[in-house]
Short mmCIF file of C-alpha atoms and ligand atoms in Angstrom, two decimals:
data_model
loop_
_atom_site.label_atom_id
_atom_site.label_comp_id
_atom_site.label_asym_id
_atom_site.label_seq_id
_atom_site.Cartn_x
_atom_site.Cartn_y
_atom_site.Cartn_z
CA MET A 1 0.00 0.00 0.00
CA VAL A 2 1.27 3.44 -0.93
CA LEU A 3 0.31 6.33 1.31
CA ILE A 4 -0.21 9.42 -0.86
CA ASP A 5 1.68 12.31 0.71
CA GLY A 6 -0.43 15.38 -0.09
CA LYS A 7 1.71 17.58 2.13
CA LYS A 8 4.85 16.80 0.15
CA VAL A 9 3.18 17.18 -3.26
CA ALA A 10 1.66 20.49 -2.11
CA GLN A 11 5.05 21.73 -0.90
CA ASP A 12 6.68 20.72 -4.23
CA ILE A 13 3.98 22.71 -6.08
CA ARG A 14 4.49 25.74 -3.84
CA ASN A 15 8.24 25.55 -4.54
CA GLU A 16 7.59 25.33 -8.31
CA VAL A 17 5.20 28.30 -8.18
CA GLN A 18 7.74 30.29 -6.16
CA LYS A 19 10.44 29.56 -8.76
CA GLU A 20 8.13 30.55 -11.58
CA VAL A 21 7.29 33.85 -9.86
CA ALA A 22 11.02 34.55 -9.40
CA ASN A 23 11.52 33.92 -13.15
CA MET A 24 8.60 36.20 -13.99
CA MET A 25 10.13 38.95 -11.84
CA ALA A 26 13.51 38.49 -13.52
CA GLU A 27 11.79 38.95 -16.88
CA GLY A 28 10.15 42.18 -15.64
CA ARG A 29 6.65 40.66 -15.70
CA GLU A 30 3.81 41.51 -13.33
CA ARG A 31 3.63 39.90 -9.89
CA PRO A 32 0.51 37.69 -9.52
CA HIS A 33 -2.12 39.23 -7.25
CA LEU A 34 -4.93 37.34 -5.52
CA THR A 35 -7.81 39.17 -3.85
CA ALA A 36 -10.25 37.65 -1.39
CA ILE A 37 -13.59 39.07 -0.32
CA LEU A 38 -14.62 38.03 3.16
CA VAL A 39 -18.11 38.81 4.48
CA GLY A 40 -18.99 38.32 8.16
CA SER A 41 -16.85 36.72 10.84
CA ASP A 42 -17.18 32.98 10.36
CA PRO A 43 -14.06 31.58 12.14
CA ALA A 44 -13.48 28.84 9.52
CA SER A 45 -13.64 31.39 6.69
CA GLU A 46 -11.23 33.68 8.60
CA THR A 47 -8.79 30.78 8.95
CA TYR A 48 -9.02 29.80 5.26
CA VAL A 49 -8.50 33.35 4.05
CA ALA A 50 -5.55 33.86 6.43
CA SER A 51 -3.88 30.65 5.15
CA LYS A 52 -4.41 31.73 1.54
CA GLU A 53 -2.84 35.12 2.31
CA LYS A 54 0.17 33.48 3.98
CA ALA A 55 0.61 31.05 1.07
CA CYS A 56 0.54 33.93 -1.43
CA GLU A 57 3.25 35.73 0.50
CA GLU A 58 5.43 32.60 0.64
CA VAL A 59 5.42 32.07 -3.13
CA GLY A 60 5.90 35.76 -3.96
CA PHE A 61 2.35 36.73 -4.94
CA THR A 62 0.82 39.90 -3.57
CA SER A 63 -2.64 39.58 -2.08
CA SER A 64 -5.38 41.67 -0.55
CA ILE A 65 -8.45 41.00 1.56
CA HIS A 66 -11.63 43.05 1.41
CA ARG A 67 -13.50 42.53 4.67
CA TYR A 68 -17.16 43.40 5.19
CA THR A 69 -19.59 42.92 8.04
CA SER A 70 -22.56 40.68 7.35
CA PHE A 71 -24.65 43.87 7.01
CA ILE A 72 -23.18 44.62 3.57
CA THR A 73 -25.92 44.84 0.93
CA GLU A 74 -25.90 42.62 -2.14
CA LYS A 75 -25.52 45.72 -4.34
CA GLU A 76 -22.44 46.92 -2.42
CA LEU A 77 -20.84 43.50 -2.78
CA LEU A 78 -21.61 43.24 -6.50
CA ASP A 79 -20.23 46.77 -7.07
CA LYS A 80 -16.99 45.76 -5.33
CA ILE A 81 -16.69 42.67 -7.54
CA ILE A 82 -17.21 44.78 -10.67
CA GLU A 83 -14.52 47.21 -9.46
CA ILE A 84 -12.09 44.29 -8.97
CA ASN A 85 -13.05 42.83 -12.36
CA ASN A 86 -12.00 46.14 -13.92
CA ASN A 87 -8.71 46.38 -12.04
CA PRO A 88 -5.99 44.96 -14.32
CA LYS A 89 -3.56 44.65 -11.39
CA ILE A 90 -5.75 41.96 -9.76
CA HIS A 91 -5.48 38.58 -11.47
CA GLY A 92 -7.51 36.28 -9.25
CA LEU A 93 -10.63 36.92 -7.16
CA ILE A 94 -12.21 34.63 -4.62
CA VAL A 95 -15.34 35.32 -2.62
CA GLN A 96 -15.15 33.22 0.53
CA LEU A 97 -18.34 31.19 0.97
CA PRO A 98 -20.76 30.89 2.69
CA LEU A 99 -22.32 34.35 2.37
CA PRO A 100 -25.08 35.75 4.62
CA LYS A 101 -28.59 34.61 3.69
CA HIS A 102 -29.74 37.97 2.25
CA ILE A 103 -27.07 37.74 -0.48
CA ASN A 104 -27.66 35.61 -3.56
CA GLU A 105 -24.53 33.44 -3.73
CA ARG A 106 -25.11 32.39 -7.34
CA LEU A 107 -25.51 36.01 -8.46
CA VAL A 108 -22.26 36.91 -6.68
CA ILE A 109 -20.34 34.09 -8.40
CA GLU A 110 -21.82 34.97 -11.80
CA THR A 111 -20.68 38.59 -11.37
CA ILE A 112 -17.00 37.59 -11.10
CA ASN A 113 -15.14 37.91 -14.39
CA PRO A 114 -14.70 34.22 -15.42
CA ARG A 115 -11.05 34.92 -16.28
CA LYS A 116 -10.42 35.97 -12.66
CA ASP A 117 -12.55 33.18 -11.17
CA VAL A 118 -9.66 31.14 -9.73
CA ASP A 119 -12.12 29.08 -7.63
CA GLY A 120 -13.64 27.84 -10.90
CA PHE A 121 -17.22 28.24 -9.66
CA HIS A 122 -18.56 30.57 -12.42
CA SER A 123 -20.99 28.81 -14.78
CA VAL A 124 -18.76 29.74 -17.75
CA ASN A 125 -15.88 27.86 -16.16
CA VAL A 126 -18.09 24.93 -15.16
CA GLY A 127 -19.34 24.84 -18.79
CA ARG A 128 -15.78 24.97 -20.09
CA LEU A 129 -14.89 22.04 -17.82
CA THR A 130 -17.76 19.95 -19.19
CA GLN A 131 -16.73 20.88 -22.77
CA ARG A 132 -13.11 19.85 -22.00
CA LEU A 133 -11.87 23.40 -22.65
CA PRO A 134 -8.98 24.89 -20.65
CA THR A 135 -10.44 26.40 -17.51
CA TYR A 136 -9.96 26.99 -13.81
CA ILE A 137 -10.56 23.64 -12.15
CA PRO A 138 -11.92 24.13 -8.60
CA ALA A 139 -9.15 23.74 -6.03
CA THR A 140 -10.20 20.47 -4.39
CA PRO A 141 -10.81 18.50 -7.63
CA LEU A 142 -7.59 19.97 -9.03
CA GLY A 143 -5.80 18.74 -5.89
CA VAL A 144 -7.21 15.24 -6.40
CA ILE A 145 -6.19 14.92 -10.05
CA THR A 146 -2.77 16.39 -9.28
CA LEU A 147 -2.18 13.72 -6.62
CA ILE A 148 -3.25 10.96 -9.03
CA GLU A 149 -0.89 12.40 -11.66
CA LYS A 150 2.10 12.86 -9.33
CA TYR A 151 1.81 9.24 -8.17
CA ASN A 152 1.38 7.99 -11.77
CA ILE A 153 -1.73 6.07 -10.76
CA PRO A 154 -3.12 4.32 -13.86
CA THR A 155 -6.59 5.63 -14.76
CA SER A 156 -7.25 4.65 -18.40
CA GLY A 157 -10.00 2.02 -18.67
CA LYS A 158 -10.42 1.88 -14.89
CA HIS A 159 -13.75 2.05 -13.13
CA CYS A 160 -13.82 5.22 -11.04
CA VAL A 161 -16.62 5.60 -8.53
CA VAL A 162 -17.16 9.12 -7.21
CA LEU A 163 -19.15 9.18 -3.99
CA GLY A 164 -20.88 12.59 -3.70
CA ARG A 165 -22.14 14.96 -6.42
CA SER A 166 -21.56 18.44 -4.96
CA ASN A 167 -20.80 21.30 -7.34
CA ILE A 168 -17.41 21.92 -5.76
CA VAL A 169 -16.10 18.37 -5.42
CA GLY A 170 -17.98 15.31 -6.72
CA SER A 171 -19.51 16.62 -9.96
CA PRO A 172 -16.32 18.22 -11.36
CA LEU A 173 -14.34 15.11 -10.42
CA SER A 174 -16.77 12.86 -12.27
CA ILE A 175 -16.21 15.00 -15.41
CA LEU A 176 -12.44 15.09 -14.99
CA MET A 177 -12.08 11.36 -14.46
CA ALA A 178 -14.16 10.65 -17.59
CA ARG A 179 -12.33 13.09 -19.92
CA ASN A 180 -10.08 11.86 -22.71
CA ASP A 181 -6.83 12.75 -20.93
CA TYR A 182 -4.60 11.70 -18.07
CA PRO A 183 -5.79 11.50 -15.34
CA GLY A 184 -9.04 10.43 -16.95
CA ASN A 185 -10.35 7.92 -19.48
CA CYS A 186 -12.13 6.15 -16.64
CA THR A 187 -15.56 4.62 -16.77
CA VAL A 188 -17.20 6.77 -14.11
CA THR A 189 -20.09 6.06 -11.78
CA LEU A 190 -21.34 9.07 -9.81
CA CYS A 191 -23.12 8.11 -6.58
CA HIS A 192 -25.25 10.19 -4.20
CA SER A 193 -27.76 9.84 -1.39
CA LYS A 194 -30.40 8.23 -3.66
CA THR A 195 -28.02 5.60 -5.03
CA VAL A 196 -29.25 2.05 -4.49
CA ASN A 197 -26.70 -0.67 -3.70
CA LEU A 198 -24.01 1.86 -2.86
CA LYS A 199 -21.73 -0.67 -1.18
CA ALA A 200 -21.85 -3.07 -4.16
CA ILE A 201 -21.08 -0.24 -6.62
CA CYS A 202 -18.17 1.06 -4.54
CA LYS A 203 -16.81 -2.48 -4.31
CA GLN A 204 -16.44 -2.48 -8.10
CA ALA A 205 -14.25 0.63 -8.06
CA ASP A 206 -10.62 0.55 -9.14
CA ILE A 207 -10.52 4.18 -8.03
CA LEU A 208 -12.89 5.31 -5.29
CA ILE A 209 -13.16 9.04 -4.64
CA VAL A 210 -15.12 9.77 -1.49
CA ALA A 211 -16.71 13.17 -0.82
CA ILE A 212 -19.92 12.55 1.12
CA GLY A 213 -19.27 14.65 4.22
CA LYS A 214 -19.85 11.82 6.72
CA PRO A 215 -17.00 10.89 9.08
CA GLU A 216 -15.57 7.39 8.50
CA TYR A 217 -18.62 6.34 6.46
CA VAL A 218 -16.72 4.15 4.01
CA THR A 219 -15.56 0.95 5.66
CA ALA A 220 -13.61 -2.09 4.41
CA GLU A 221 -16.85 -3.59 3.06
CA TYR A 222 -16.94 -0.89 0.33
CA ILE A 223 -13.47 -1.64 -1.00
CA LYS A 224 -12.20 -3.90 -3.78
CA GLU A 225 -8.78 -5.33 -2.95
CA GLY A 226 -6.06 -3.24 -4.64
CA ALA A 227 -8.24 -0.15 -5.16
CA THR A 228 -7.02 3.43 -5.03
CA VAL A 229 -8.97 5.38 -2.41
CA ILE A 230 -9.03 9.17 -2.40
CA ASP A 231 -10.64 10.60 0.74
CA VAL A 232 -11.82 14.18 0.31
CA GLY A 233 -13.72 14.33 3.62
CA ILE A 234 -12.47 16.36 6.52
CA HIS A 235 -14.09 16.41 9.96
CA ARG A 236 -13.11 17.53 13.44
CA VAL A 237 -14.25 14.73 15.71
CA PRO A 238 -13.97 14.77 19.52
CA SER A 239 -11.01 12.78 20.82
CA THR A 240 -9.51 12.03 24.22
CA GLU A 241 -6.17 11.18 22.57
CA THR A 242 -5.18 14.74 21.69
CA LYS A 243 -4.49 17.88 23.74
CA SER A 244 -6.86 19.91 21.60
CA GLY A 245 -9.70 17.48 22.34
CA PHE A 246 -10.37 16.71 18.68
CA LYS A 247 -8.90 14.76 15.78
CA LEU A 248 -9.25 15.19 12.04
CA LYS A 249 -10.98 12.31 10.27
CA GLY A 250 -11.99 11.70 6.69
CA ASP A 251 -15.04 10.14 5.07
CA VAL A 252 -13.14 6.83 5.01
CA LYS A 253 -12.39 4.55 7.98
CA PHE A 254 -8.68 4.70 7.28
CA ASP A 255 -7.38 1.96 9.61
CA GLU A 256 -9.52 -0.81 8.16
CA VAL A 257 -9.55 0.43 4.53
CA ALA A 258 -5.83 1.21 4.08
CA PRO A 259 -4.57 -2.41 4.23
CA LEU A 260 -6.82 -3.30 1.24
CA CYS A 261 -5.65 -0.45 -1.01
CA SER A 262 -2.87 -0.03 -3.53
CA TYR A 263 -2.93 3.75 -2.89
CA ILE A 264 -4.75 5.81 -0.27
CA THR A 265 -4.81 9.44 0.90
CA PRO A 266 -4.63 10.03 4.67
CA VAL A 267 -6.59 12.67 6.60
CA PRO A 268 -4.96 15.01 7.43
CA GLY A 269 -2.08 15.25 4.96
CA GLY A 270 -3.90 14.06 1.84
CA VAL A 271 -6.34 15.98 -0.35
CA GLY A 272 -6.85 18.79 2.20
CA ALA A 273 -3.16 19.70 2.02
CA MET A 274 -3.51 20.28 -1.72
CA THR A 275 -6.30 22.87 -1.79
CA ILE A 276 -4.24 26.01 -1.32
CA ALA A 277 -1.48 24.77 -3.65
CA SER A 278 -4.17 24.32 -6.33
CA LEU A 279 -5.45 27.84 -5.77
CA LEU A 280 -1.89 29.12 -6.22
CA MET A 281 -1.60 27.21 -9.53
CA ASN A 282 -4.86 28.76 -10.75
CA THR A 283 -3.76 32.26 -9.71
CA LEU A 284 -0.41 31.85 -11.45
CA TRP A 285 -2.28 30.85 -14.61
CA ALA A 286 -4.62 33.85 -14.23
CA SER A 287 -1.65 36.20 -13.90
CA LYS A 288 -0.46 35.06 -17.32
CA ASN A 289 -3.89 36.09 -18.61
CA ALA A 290 -4.85 32.42 -18.79
CA PRO A 291 -3.19 32.06 -22.19
CA GLU A 292 -4.98 28.93 -23.38
CA TYR A 293 -8.33 30.09 -22.01
P1 LIG B 301 -21.79 18.11 0.24
O1 LIG B 301 -22.04 19.33 -0.56
O2 LIG B 301 -22.46 17.94 1.56
O3 LIG B 301 -22.15 16.86 -0.69
C1 LIG B 301 -22.18 15.58 -0.18
C2 LIG B 301 -22.59 14.62 -1.25
O4 LIG B 301 -22.60 13.32 -0.70
C3 LIG B 301 -23.98 14.86 -1.84
O5 LIG B 301 -23.95 14.67 -3.24
C4 LIG B 301 -24.85 13.82 -1.16
O6 LIG B 301 -25.91 13.35 -1.97
C5 LIG B 301 -23.86 12.70 -0.96
N1 LIG B 301 -24.23 11.87 0.20
C6 LIG B 301 -24.48 12.28 1.44
N2 LIG B 301 -24.78 11.23 2.21
C7 LIG B 301 -24.72 10.14 1.44
C8 LIG B 301 -24.94 8.75 1.64
N3 LIG B 301 -25.27 8.27 2.84
N4 LIG B 301 -24.78 7.92 0.61
C9 LIG B 301 -24.45 8.38 -0.62
N5 LIG B 301 -24.23 9.68 -0.88
C10 LIG B 301 -24.36 10.54 0.14
O7 LIG B 301 -20.23 17.92 0.54
P2 LIG B 301 -18.93 18.47 -0.22
O8 LIG B 301 -18.87 19.94 -0.11
O9 LIG B 301 -18.78 17.81 -1.53
O10 LIG B 301 -17.82 17.89 0.77
C11 LIG B 301 -17.64 16.51 1.00
C12 LIG B 301 -16.57 16.31 2.06
O11 LIG B 301 -15.35 16.85 1.58
C13 LIG B 301 -16.85 17.01 3.38
O12 LIG B 301 -16.33 16.22 4.43
C14 LIG B 301 -16.05 18.30 3.28
O13 LIG B 301 -15.65 18.80 4.54
C15 LIG B 301 -14.87 17.82 2.49
N6 LIG B 301 -14.21 18.88 1.70
C16 LIG B 301 -12.86 18.97 1.82
C17 LIG B 301 -12.18 19.93 1.10
C18 LIG B 301 -10.70 19.98 1.22
O14 LIG B 301 -10.09 19.05 1.63
N7 LIG B 301 -10.06 21.03 0.89
C19 LIG B 301 -12.87 20.80 0.26
C20 LIG B 301 -14.25 20.67 0.13
C21 LIG B 301 -14.91 19.69 0.86
P3 LIG B 301 -27.14 14.29 -2.45
O15 LIG B 301 -26.60 15.13 -3.55
O16 LIG B 301 -28.16 13.32 -2.91
O17 LIG B 301 -27.54 15.09 -1.25
#
């Protein structure tokens, strides 16, 4: 069994991005700039945005954060997005989700210039993904396919089962794993809460990608011997074994599943470690005006 080291792959990517930025500076090109809009004071969102800011600094990007209280009106937020869209010095824009209830999240995403949409959530970019056109792949799916690629995991002709059909994880991964490329060329089955015989379907998977948002849901009974298991889930569960009083767990029951696998991602240190590195890759691409876009 090979344990996929997301932390190491992510660090390698950060180093590559840093080198590329240094080269761009040497050539007198513009420094990539990522902007985040943060509304309200959700602690998880604060943490994510702070980590993104730190990562930008480490690789040599500049970054900025526009903070608003949850009383901001939809119009004020949309006007800010339009202002950023029109600012040529800003290459990538992310609006940290979730947004307060009085703001239409879809409208906000659709207002972002698709070329600056480094989260890949705009319907133009989702459409481009389904049409197999170059686009911003959302950070978590991009992290998953990068891990598969870095570990040279065979995908062509394999049966890939994706467990979960969310817009940000499961659905894009089902498209990516079915495309005529590497990683890809899989026969894909996309499962969700209405799927009948879930266990039997998962047991047929050569590659099982799990993103259902339920701690340790997938047990050994779901796994075909020799499968590759990619665990996207991330949960803080109470624990008496740690000082902090919690432990991070995935959607997969790692201890019983790992011995059956040829490759598996741990939690933490697997897919989660890749998210920010993927965002950096997308922002770097945006700063070059997304040439193949
Ligand atoms: P989500 O939006 O809640 O979607 C969960 C999906 O799983 C849905 O499609 C749902 O089906 C399906 N599902 C739920 N229970 C099921 C069951 N018992 N059997 C079969 N399917 C079931 O979750 P998400 O945003 O995709 O996130 C999934 C997990 O990944 C979460 O643990 C999240 O924290 C984690 N995550 C990690 C990262 C990262 O590492 N950076 C990023 C994003 C998410 P329906 O569509 O029928 O409801």
